[in-house]
Amino acid sequence: MRTRPLKVALLGCGVVGSEVARIMTTHADDLTARIGAPVELAGVAVRRPSKVREGIDPALITTDATALLKRGDIDVAIEVIGGIEPARTLITTAFEHGISVVSANKALLAQDGAALHAAAERHGLDLYYEAAVAGAIPLVRPMRESLAGDKINRVMGIVNGTTNFILDKMDSTGAGYQEALDEATALGYAEADPTADVEGYDAAAKAAILAGIAFHTRVRLDDVYREGMTEVSAADFASAKRMGCTIKLLAILERAADGESVTARVHPAMIPLTHPLASVREAYNAVFVEAEAAGRLMFYGPGAGGSPTASAVLGDLVAVCRNKLAEAKGPGESAYTQLPVSPMGDVVTRYHISLDVADKPGVLAQVATTFAEHGVSIDTVRQQGKDGEASLVVVTHRAPDAALSGTVEALRKLDTVRGVASIMRVEGE
């Protein structure tokens, strides 16, 4: 066993970074045995050096991350700063100085993953990022290594714990959106500004990363269709229950039937209670992968938090350190298919549409005619009315999303339609 330690620079020491440092210290002997050499925390770059960081030697703290990377003895950098800059510049600097990188930065990887992979490849170094998607759940490495010999056709998952907690509370207690969000905030599941979570930005970044791995093509954040969940209501959950469904914010990645393109999207959707994702509760994550040879696989576990995310970071650290000792490198970017990403309008899906309509004869016929004119077939219709007002709930068969959207716009123009109360896609069948 090598006695000279592999030296690690920790960039960022917030909730995740501090937990990484703690595990590196408390599990030092186990990490040494698993890697084949000691690992040493050689420096910790932070913004606020005066903050007390229990268990971390103050002598390791620095505000100059660049100098830490350039000092000449660092083997691996762990980036848990988040955001685009200075993380992007620091990772690039690490590669330029012969340092492999472990990152948890989903936003940066979704935006600039191709450039970062190219830099790692140019210098013969590793870029690992298991912690960027779904916290502690082993997902990135199984998809890009264990399933490397298979063909993945579809990935559908819950990849944001905050939104799943909110929707689960709305489902199980009948609470409204704001009430469930307030509870999530009080329990620490939601940030003071929850926009990145509830508007789907966080899930979209993860979807871009997973789509690139699954389909061996480059998918950027801008390629992912995104729709938030702030308009989901208690009435939507009541409708879902009548259909034997619940509602989840899903990341859905699909290879086209002809294999010539892919789609990537994030939006709330109704899924049958019989689907494995329907039973994912609280702040847990789960990802459902459909591969040609392996069939259907489900990955489930805690998707966020200091300890779960640190677990994924440390798993990558062990792998990267082993590669260092073997003078090898792990898999890099695989984008050989160069498949285009189709727009949302090309996606074939189903709609659940709730309409407020006039309670008089001929309304249903008029609505049905509008669907037919746009080439959309109706699966089921439920109608109820009282005192001149009525509601009409329509569930469609599968059709291109553009046709469904066009139908909704046409319905809004009908004199007998007072308004569109809600629109939601139906998935998981």
Short mmCIF file of C-alpha atoms in Angstrom, two decimals:
data_model
loop_
_atom_site.label_atom_id
_atom_site.label_comp_id
_atom_site.label_asym_id
_atom_site.label_seq_id
_atom_site.Cartn_x
_atom_site.Cartn_y
_atom_site.Cartn_z
CA MET A 1 0.00 0.00 0.00
CA ARG A 2 1.24 3.46 -0.86
CA THR A 3 2.10 5.52 2.21
CA ARG A 4 2.26 8.99 0.67
CA PRO A 5 -1.25 10.45 0.96
CA LEU A 6 -3.38 11.62 -1.93
CA LYS A 7 -4.11 15.26 -1.20
CA VAL A 8 -7.60 16.69 -1.57
CA ALA A 9 -8.68 20.32 -1.94
CA LEU A 10 -12.23 21.01 -0.77
CA LEU A 11 -13.80 23.95 -2.59
CA GLY A 12 -16.75 25.07 -0.51
CA CYS A 13 -17.65 24.15 3.05
CA GLY A 14 -21.37 24.62 3.46
CA VAL A 15 -23.84 21.89 4.42
CA VAL A 16 -22.39 19.36 1.98
CA GLY A 17 -18.75 20.42 2.20
CA SER A 18 -18.64 20.29 5.98
CA GLU A 19 -20.13 16.80 5.93
CA VAL A 20 -17.56 15.68 3.35
CA ALA A 21 -14.78 16.96 5.61
CA ARG A 22 -16.29 15.19 8.63
CA ILE A 23 -16.54 11.83 6.86
CA MET A 24 -13.02 12.14 5.47
CA THR A 25 -11.80 12.60 9.04
CA THR A 26 -13.91 10.05 10.89
CA HIS A 27 -13.62 7.34 8.19
CA ALA A 28 -9.99 7.98 7.31
CA ASP A 29 -8.84 4.42 8.00
CA ASP A 30 -11.68 2.86 5.98
CA LEU A 31 -11.05 5.22 3.06
CA THR A 32 -7.35 4.34 3.14
CA ALA A 33 -8.14 0.62 3.02
CA ARG A 34 -10.63 1.02 0.20
CA ILE A 35 -8.43 3.27 -1.93
CA GLY A 36 -5.07 1.69 -1.25
CA ALA A 37 -3.48 4.89 0.00
CA PRO A 38 -4.24 7.53 2.62
CA VAL A 39 -6.28 10.58 1.62
CA GLU A 40 -5.54 13.89 3.27
CA LEU A 41 -7.66 17.01 3.36
CA ALA A 42 -5.00 19.49 2.30
CA GLY A 43 -7.03 22.70 2.16
CA VAL A 44 -10.54 24.09 2.39
CA ALA A 45 -11.49 27.13 0.30
CA VAL A 46 -14.30 29.25 1.75
CA ARG A 47 -15.79 32.72 1.41
CA ARG A 48 -16.14 33.47 5.12
CA PRO A 49 -13.01 32.34 6.98
CA SER A 50 -14.25 33.64 10.35
CA LYS A 51 -17.11 31.14 10.52
CA VAL A 52 -16.54 28.35 13.03
CA ARG A 53 -16.29 24.97 11.30
CA GLU A 54 -16.34 22.23 13.87
CA GLY A 55 -13.88 19.41 13.28
CA ILE A 56 -11.87 21.26 10.61
CA ASP A 57 -8.36 22.47 11.42
CA PRO A 58 -8.43 26.29 11.04
CA ALA A 59 -4.99 26.08 9.43
CA LEU A 60 -6.62 24.40 6.40
CA ILE A 61 -8.99 27.29 5.76
CA THR A 62 -8.23 29.69 2.92
CA THR A 63 -10.13 32.26 0.90
CA ASP A 64 -7.84 31.84 -2.11
CA ALA A 65 -9.13 28.76 -3.91
CA THR A 66 -7.00 29.44 -6.96
CA ALA A 67 -3.78 29.50 -4.94
CA LEU A 68 -4.81 26.25 -3.24
CA LEU A 69 -5.19 24.55 -6.62
CA LYS A 70 -1.93 25.97 -7.95
CA ARG A 71 0.30 25.02 -5.04
CA GLY A 72 1.48 21.86 -6.80
CA ASP A 73 0.66 18.97 -4.48
CA ILE A 74 -3.13 18.58 -4.89
CA ASP A 75 -4.36 15.33 -6.47
CA VAL A 76 -8.15 15.75 -6.35
CA ALA A 77 -10.44 18.76 -5.99
CA ILE A 78 -13.96 18.43 -4.59
CA GLU A 79 -16.17 21.26 -5.84
CA VAL A 80 -19.28 21.87 -3.73
CA ILE A 81 -19.57 25.63 -4.23
CA GLY A 82 -22.49 25.47 -6.66
CA GLY A 83 -23.50 28.00 -9.29
CA ILE A 84 -21.62 28.87 -12.46
CA GLU A 85 -18.80 31.13 -11.30
CA PRO A 86 -16.29 30.87 -9.70
CA ALA A 87 -16.90 27.10 -9.87
CA ARG A 88 -16.33 26.88 -13.64
CA THR A 89 -13.03 28.76 -13.52
CA LEU A 90 -11.82 26.77 -10.52
CA ILE A 91 -12.60 23.41 -12.14
CA THR A 92 -10.79 24.50 -15.31
CA THR A 93 -7.84 25.64 -13.21
CA ALA A 94 -7.77 22.28 -11.46
CA PHE A 95 -7.54 20.43 -14.77
CA GLU A 96 -4.76 22.73 -15.97
CA HIS A 97 -2.74 21.76 -12.90
CA GLY A 98 -3.20 17.99 -13.22
CA ILE A 99 -6.01 17.72 -10.65
CA SER A 100 -9.01 15.43 -11.14
CA VAL A 101 -12.37 16.83 -10.04
CA VAL A 102 -15.39 15.57 -8.11
CA SER A 103 -18.34 17.95 -8.39
CA ALA A 104 -21.91 18.20 -7.11
CA ASN A 105 -22.69 21.16 -9.36
CA LYS A 106 -25.78 20.29 -11.41
CA ALA A 107 -26.30 23.82 -12.75
CA LEU A 108 -22.77 24.07 -14.14
CA LEU A 109 -22.76 20.56 -15.59
CA ALA A 110 -26.13 21.11 -17.28
CA GLN A 111 -24.89 24.34 -18.85
CA ASP A 112 -21.22 23.65 -19.60
CA GLY A 113 -20.76 19.91 -19.17
CA ALA A 114 -19.40 19.43 -22.68
CA ALA A 115 -16.63 22.02 -22.19
CA LEU A 116 -15.69 20.62 -18.78
CA HIS A 117 -15.56 17.07 -20.12
CA ALA A 118 -13.41 18.26 -23.01
CA ALA A 119 -11.00 19.95 -20.58
CA ALA A 120 -10.77 16.81 -18.44
CA GLU A 121 -10.14 14.68 -21.52
CA ARG A 122 -7.50 17.06 -22.83
CA HIS A 123 -5.51 16.70 -19.61
CA GLY A 124 -6.20 12.98 -19.13
CA LEU A 125 -8.11 13.55 -15.89
CA ASP A 126 -11.37 12.50 -14.25
CA LEU A 127 -14.58 14.49 -13.87
CA TYR A 128 -17.04 12.65 -11.61
CA TYR A 129 -20.40 14.05 -10.50
CA GLU A 130 -22.63 11.41 -8.92
CA ALA A 131 -23.78 13.94 -6.31
CA ALA A 132 -25.11 16.33 -8.96
CA VAL A 133 -28.23 14.19 -9.50
CA ALA A 134 -30.48 12.58 -6.87
CA GLY A 135 -28.22 12.92 -3.83
CA ALA A 136 -27.13 9.61 -2.36
CA ILE A 137 -28.87 7.47 -5.00
CA PRO A 138 -26.30 5.64 -7.17
CA LEU A 139 -27.57 6.70 -10.58
CA VAL A 140 -25.01 8.51 -12.72
CA ARG A 141 -22.36 5.80 -12.50
CA PRO A 142 -24.79 2.87 -13.04
CA MET A 143 -26.16 4.63 -16.12
CA ARG A 144 -22.81 5.50 -17.65
CA GLU A 145 -20.97 2.34 -16.59
CA SER A 146 -23.25 -0.55 -15.59
CA LEU A 147 -25.68 0.13 -18.46
CA ALA A 148 -22.99 1.16 -20.95
CA GLY A 149 -23.60 -2.00 -22.99
CA ASP A 150 -27.38 -1.54 -23.08
CA LYS A 151 -29.70 0.88 -24.87
CA ILE A 152 -31.72 3.18 -22.62
CA ASN A 153 -34.99 4.28 -24.18
CA ARG A 154 -36.70 6.16 -21.38
CA VAL A 155 -35.95 7.71 -18.01
CA MET A 156 -38.73 9.05 -15.80
CA GLY A 157 -38.15 10.23 -12.28
CA ILE A 158 -38.73 12.40 -9.25
CA VAL A 159 -35.44 14.27 -8.90
CA ASN A 160 -36.33 17.08 -6.51
CA GLY A 161 -37.14 16.34 -2.88
CA THR A 162 -38.70 19.72 -2.08
CA THR A 163 -41.36 19.46 -4.75
CA ASN A 164 -42.11 15.85 -3.91
CA PHE A 165 -42.60 16.78 -0.26
CA ILE A 166 -45.02 19.56 -1.20
CA LEU A 167 -47.05 17.43 -3.62
CA ASP A 168 -47.10 14.51 -1.18
CA LYS A 169 -48.54 16.74 1.54
CA MET A 170 -51.17 18.10 -0.84
CA ASP A 171 -52.11 14.54 -1.73
CA SER A 172 -52.13 13.03 1.74
CA THR A 173 -53.64 15.92 3.74
CA GLY A 174 -55.71 17.85 1.21
CA ALA A 175 -53.61 20.97 1.84
CA GLY A 176 -53.35 23.73 -0.75
CA TYR A 177 -50.07 24.55 -2.47
CA GLN A 178 -49.13 27.50 -0.24
CA GLU A 179 -49.93 25.61 2.96
CA ALA A 180 -47.77 22.66 1.88
CA LEU A 181 -44.94 25.01 0.83
CA ASP A 182 -45.04 26.75 4.21
CA GLU A 183 -44.67 23.38 5.94
CA ALA A 184 -41.75 22.44 3.68
CA THR A 185 -40.07 25.75 4.49
CA ALA A 186 -40.59 25.34 8.23
CA LEU A 187 -39.04 21.87 8.13
CA GLY A 188 -36.05 23.06 6.11
CA TYR A 189 -36.99 21.22 2.91
CA ALA A 190 -37.61 24.45 0.98
CA GLU A 191 -35.32 27.47 0.66
CA ALA A 192 -36.49 30.94 1.60
CA ASP A 193 -36.75 31.50 -2.16
CA PRO A 194 -38.04 28.17 -3.51
CA THR A 195 -38.17 29.27 -7.15
CA ALA A 196 -35.44 26.92 -8.40
CA ASP A 197 -37.33 23.95 -6.98
CA VAL A 198 -41.01 24.73 -7.52
CA GLU A 199 -40.54 26.20 -11.00
CA GLY A 200 -38.60 23.12 -12.11
CA TYR A 201 -35.18 24.69 -12.75
CA ASP A 202 -33.38 22.30 -10.39
CA ALA A 203 -35.07 19.25 -11.92
CA ALA A 204 -34.40 20.53 -15.45
CA ALA A 205 -30.65 20.75 -14.78
CA LYS A 206 -30.65 17.17 -13.53
CA ALA A 207 -32.75 16.09 -16.52
CA ALA A 208 -30.17 17.57 -18.91
CA ILE A 209 -27.35 15.63 -17.23
CA LEU A 210 -29.28 12.35 -17.21
CA ALA A 211 -30.42 12.72 -20.81
CA GLY A 212 -26.86 13.21 -21.98
CA ILE A 213 -25.74 10.05 -20.19
CA ALA A 214 -28.76 7.96 -21.17
CA PHE A 215 -28.74 8.78 -24.88
CA HIS A 216 -25.02 9.44 -25.48
CA THR A 217 -25.73 12.89 -26.83
CA ARG A 218 -25.28 16.46 -25.64
CA VAL A 219 -28.31 17.88 -23.90
CA ARG A 220 -28.06 21.35 -22.36
CA LEU A 221 -30.33 22.99 -19.84
CA ASP A 222 -31.86 25.13 -22.59
CA ASP A 223 -32.92 21.95 -24.41
CA VAL A 224 -35.15 20.83 -21.52
CA TYR A 225 -38.81 21.83 -21.58
CA ARG A 226 -39.68 23.12 -18.12
CA GLU A 227 -42.99 23.74 -16.39
CA GLY A 228 -43.36 24.49 -12.67
CA MET A 229 -45.90 23.19 -10.18
CA THR A 230 -47.14 26.38 -8.53
CA GLU A 231 -50.52 26.12 -10.28
CA VAL A 232 -51.25 22.59 -9.04
CA SER A 233 -54.33 22.76 -6.81
CA ALA A 234 -56.28 20.64 -4.36
CA ALA A 235 -58.92 20.32 -7.09
CA ASP A 236 -56.31 18.75 -9.38
CA PHE A 237 -55.54 16.15 -6.73
CA ALA A 238 -59.26 15.45 -6.32
CA SER A 239 -59.51 14.86 -10.08
CA ALA A 240 -56.41 12.67 -10.01
CA LYS A 241 -57.87 10.52 -7.23
CA ARG A 242 -61.05 9.98 -9.21
CA MET A 243 -58.83 8.60 -12.00
CA GLY A 244 -56.84 6.39 -9.62
CA CYS A 245 -53.83 8.70 -9.95
CA THR A 246 -51.64 11.07 -7.99
CA ILE A 247 -49.55 14.05 -9.12
CA LYS A 248 -45.75 14.27 -9.24
CA LEU A 249 -43.26 16.72 -10.73
CA LEU A 250 -41.47 14.48 -13.20
CA ALA A 251 -38.33 14.62 -15.29
CA ILE A 252 -39.04 12.59 -18.43
CA LEU A 253 -36.39 11.73 -21.00
CA GLU A 254 -37.27 9.71 -24.08
CA ARG A 255 -35.68 8.35 -27.21
CA ALA A 256 -37.99 8.73 -30.23
CA ALA A 257 -39.53 5.54 -31.62
CA ASP A 258 -37.40 5.84 -34.76
CA GLY A 259 -34.28 6.42 -32.66
CA GLU A 260 -33.45 9.61 -34.56
CA SER A 261 -34.07 12.16 -31.80
CA VAL A 262 -34.63 12.56 -28.06
CA THR A 263 -36.84 14.69 -25.83
CA ALA A 264 -36.25 16.04 -22.33
CA ARG A 265 -38.93 17.65 -20.20
CA VAL A 266 -39.89 18.55 -16.63
CA HIS A 267 -43.49 19.19 -15.62
CA PRO A 268 -46.20 18.08 -13.17
CA ALA A 269 -48.14 15.03 -14.31
CA MET A 270 -50.78 12.61 -13.16
CA ILE A 271 -49.50 9.05 -12.79
CA PRO A 272 -51.47 5.91 -11.86
CA LEU A 273 -51.28 4.80 -8.24
CA THR A 274 -50.05 1.46 -9.55
CA HIS A 275 -46.87 3.03 -10.95
CA PRO A 276 -43.78 2.61 -8.71
CA LEU A 277 -43.17 6.38 -8.67
CA ALA A 278 -46.62 7.03 -7.19
CA SER A 279 -45.57 5.59 -3.83
CA VAL A 280 -42.49 7.83 -3.44
CA ARG A 281 -43.29 9.94 -0.38
CA GLU A 282 -41.93 12.91 1.56
CA ALA A 283 -38.65 14.36 0.22
CA TYR A 284 -37.41 11.15 -1.39
CA ASN A 285 -36.29 10.82 -5.00
CA ALA A 286 -36.76 7.93 -7.39
CA VAL A 287 -35.79 7.37 -11.01
CA PHE A 288 -37.34 4.78 -13.30
CA VAL A 289 -35.07 3.64 -16.15
CA GLU A 290 -36.28 1.58 -19.11
CA ALA A 291 -33.49 -0.20 -21.02
CA GLU A 292 -33.74 -2.56 -23.96
CA ALA A 293 -31.96 -5.55 -22.39
CA ALA A 294 -32.13 -4.82 -18.65
CA GLY A 295 -35.81 -3.92 -18.75
CA ARG A 296 -37.25 -1.65 -16.07
CA LEU A 297 -35.02 -0.52 -13.22
CA MET A 298 -35.90 1.69 -10.25
CA PHE A 299 -33.40 3.77 -8.25
CA TYR A 300 -34.77 5.11 -4.96
CA GLY A 301 -33.48 6.98 -1.92
CA PRO A 302 -32.85 10.36 -0.24
CA GLY A 303 -32.20 12.92 -2.94
CA ALA A 304 -30.77 15.82 -0.98
CA GLY A 305 -29.25 16.89 2.33
CA GLY A 306 -25.72 17.10 3.66
CA SER A 307 -25.10 13.46 4.55
CA PRO A 308 -26.72 11.81 1.50
CA THR A 309 -24.99 14.17 -0.94
CA ALA A 310 -21.67 13.78 0.89
CA SER A 311 -22.03 10.01 0.55
CA ALA A 312 -22.17 10.38 -3.24
CA VAL A 313 -19.21 12.78 -3.20
CA LEU A 314 -17.09 10.37 -1.16
CA GLY A 315 -18.01 7.48 -3.47
CA ASP A 316 -16.67 9.50 -6.39
CA LEU A 317 -13.58 10.46 -4.38
CA VAL A 318 -12.74 6.80 -3.80
CA ALA A 319 -13.17 5.99 -7.51
CA VAL A 320 -11.06 8.95 -8.64
CA CYS A 321 -8.30 8.20 -6.12
CA ARG A 322 -8.18 4.57 -7.25
CA ASN A 323 -7.78 5.79 -10.82
CA LYS A 324 -4.94 8.07 -9.73
CA LEU A 325 -3.09 5.17 -8.14
CA ALA A 326 -3.59 3.02 -11.25
CA GLU A 327 -2.52 5.89 -13.49
CA ALA A 328 -5.82 5.48 -15.32
CA LYS A 329 -8.99 7.49 -15.80
CA GLY A 330 -12.65 6.66 -15.67
CA PRO A 331 -15.24 7.16 -18.42
CA GLY A 332 -15.62 10.63 -19.85
CA GLU A 333 -18.36 12.15 -21.93
CA SER A 334 -20.10 9.85 -24.41
CA ALA A 335 -21.83 11.95 -27.05
CA TYR A 336 -21.22 9.92 -30.16
CA THR A 337 -24.88 9.69 -31.25
CA GLN A 338 -25.23 13.47 -31.69
CA LEU A 339 -29.01 13.11 -31.61
CA PRO A 340 -31.08 16.29 -31.90
CA VAL A 341 -33.40 17.26 -29.05
CA SER A 342 -36.95 17.61 -30.34
CA PRO A 343 -39.21 20.42 -29.08
CA MET A 344 -42.03 19.77 -26.64
CA GLY A 345 -44.60 20.11 -29.41
CA ASP A 346 -43.37 16.85 -30.95
CA VAL A 347 -43.81 14.85 -27.74
CA VAL A 348 -46.72 12.41 -27.80
CA THR A 349 -48.60 12.61 -24.51
CA ARG A 350 -52.06 12.74 -22.91
CA TYR A 351 -53.94 15.65 -21.32
CA HIS A 352 -56.34 15.95 -18.42
CA ILE A 353 -58.31 19.17 -19.02
CA SER A 354 -60.84 20.72 -16.66
CA LEU A 355 -63.17 23.27 -18.28
CA ASP A 356 -65.72 25.66 -16.79
CA VAL A 357 -68.60 25.70 -19.28
CA ALA A 358 -72.14 26.96 -19.66
CA ASP A 359 -74.73 24.48 -18.41
CA LYS A 360 -76.83 24.17 -21.55
CA PRO A 361 -77.44 21.70 -24.38
CA GLY A 362 -74.83 21.31 -27.11
CA VAL A 363 -71.79 22.25 -25.05
CA LEU A 364 -70.33 18.75 -25.01
CA ALA A 365 -70.84 18.38 -28.76
CA GLN A 366 -69.11 21.70 -29.40
CA VAL A 367 -66.15 20.74 -27.22
CA ALA A 368 -65.90 17.29 -28.83
CA THR A 369 -65.93 18.86 -32.28
CA THR A 370 -63.03 21.14 -31.31
CA PHE A 371 -60.95 18.15 -30.24
CA ALA A 372 -61.76 16.32 -33.46
CA GLU A 373 -60.81 19.34 -35.60
CA HIS A 374 -57.34 19.26 -34.05
CA GLY A 375 -56.91 15.52 -34.52
CA VAL A 376 -57.15 14.71 -30.80
CA SER A 377 -59.17 11.70 -29.67
CA ILE A 378 -61.08 11.82 -26.37
CA ASP A 379 -60.69 8.94 -23.92
CA THR A 380 -63.17 9.91 -21.19
CA VAL A 381 -65.47 12.83 -20.33
CA ARG A 382 -67.04 13.72 -16.99
CA GLN A 383 -69.67 16.48 -16.75
CA GLN A 384 -71.52 18.02 -13.86
CA GLY A 385 -73.61 21.19 -13.64
CA LYS A 386 -75.73 23.37 -11.38
CA ASP A 387 -77.47 26.77 -11.63
CA GLY A 388 -76.35 27.53 -15.17
CA GLU A 389 -72.70 26.66 -14.57
CA ALA A 390 -70.96 23.36 -15.24
CA SER A 391 -67.58 21.69 -15.29
CA LEU A 392 -66.34 19.37 -17.97
CA VAL A 393 -63.34 17.12 -17.41
CA VAL A 394 -61.77 15.61 -20.53
CA VAL A 395 -59.00 13.03 -20.66
CA THR A 396 -57.49 12.57 -24.10
CA HIS A 397 -55.76 9.71 -25.85
CA ARG A 398 -52.11 10.21 -26.76
CA ALA A 399 -51.39 12.90 -29.33
CA PRO A 400 -48.59 15.33 -30.22
CA ASP A 401 -48.32 18.00 -27.55
CA ALA A 402 -48.62 20.73 -30.18
CA ALA A 403 -52.02 19.36 -31.23
CA LEU A 404 -53.17 19.20 -27.62
CA SER A 405 -51.98 22.74 -26.93
CA GLY A 406 -53.74 23.95 -30.07
CA THR A 407 -56.93 22.27 -28.92
CA VAL A 408 -56.79 24.07 -25.57
CA GLU A 409 -56.29 27.44 -27.26
CA ALA A 410 -59.28 26.76 -29.52
CA LEU A 411 -61.41 25.76 -26.52
CA ARG A 412 -60.63 29.08 -24.83
CA LYS A 413 -62.24 30.88 -27.78
CA LEU A 414 -65.57 29.04 -27.56
CA ASP A 415 -68.50 31.13 -26.28
CA THR A 416 -69.68 28.23 -24.15
CA VAL A 417 -66.33 27.78 -22.38
CA ARG A 418 -66.04 30.15 -19.40
CA GLY A 419 -62.44 29.18 -18.69
CA VAL A 420 -59.85 26.44 -18.52
CA ALA A 421 -59.58 25.56 -14.84
CA SER A 422 -56.56 23.28 -15.18
CA ILE A 423 -54.45 21.37 -17.68
CA MET A 424 -52.20 18.48 -16.73
CA ARG A 425 -50.40 15.77 -18.61
CA VAL A 426 -51.03 12.10 -17.82
CA GLU A 427 -47.95 9.82 -17.74
CA GLY A 428 -46.77 6.45 -16.56
CA GLU A 429 -49.06 4.10 -18.45
#
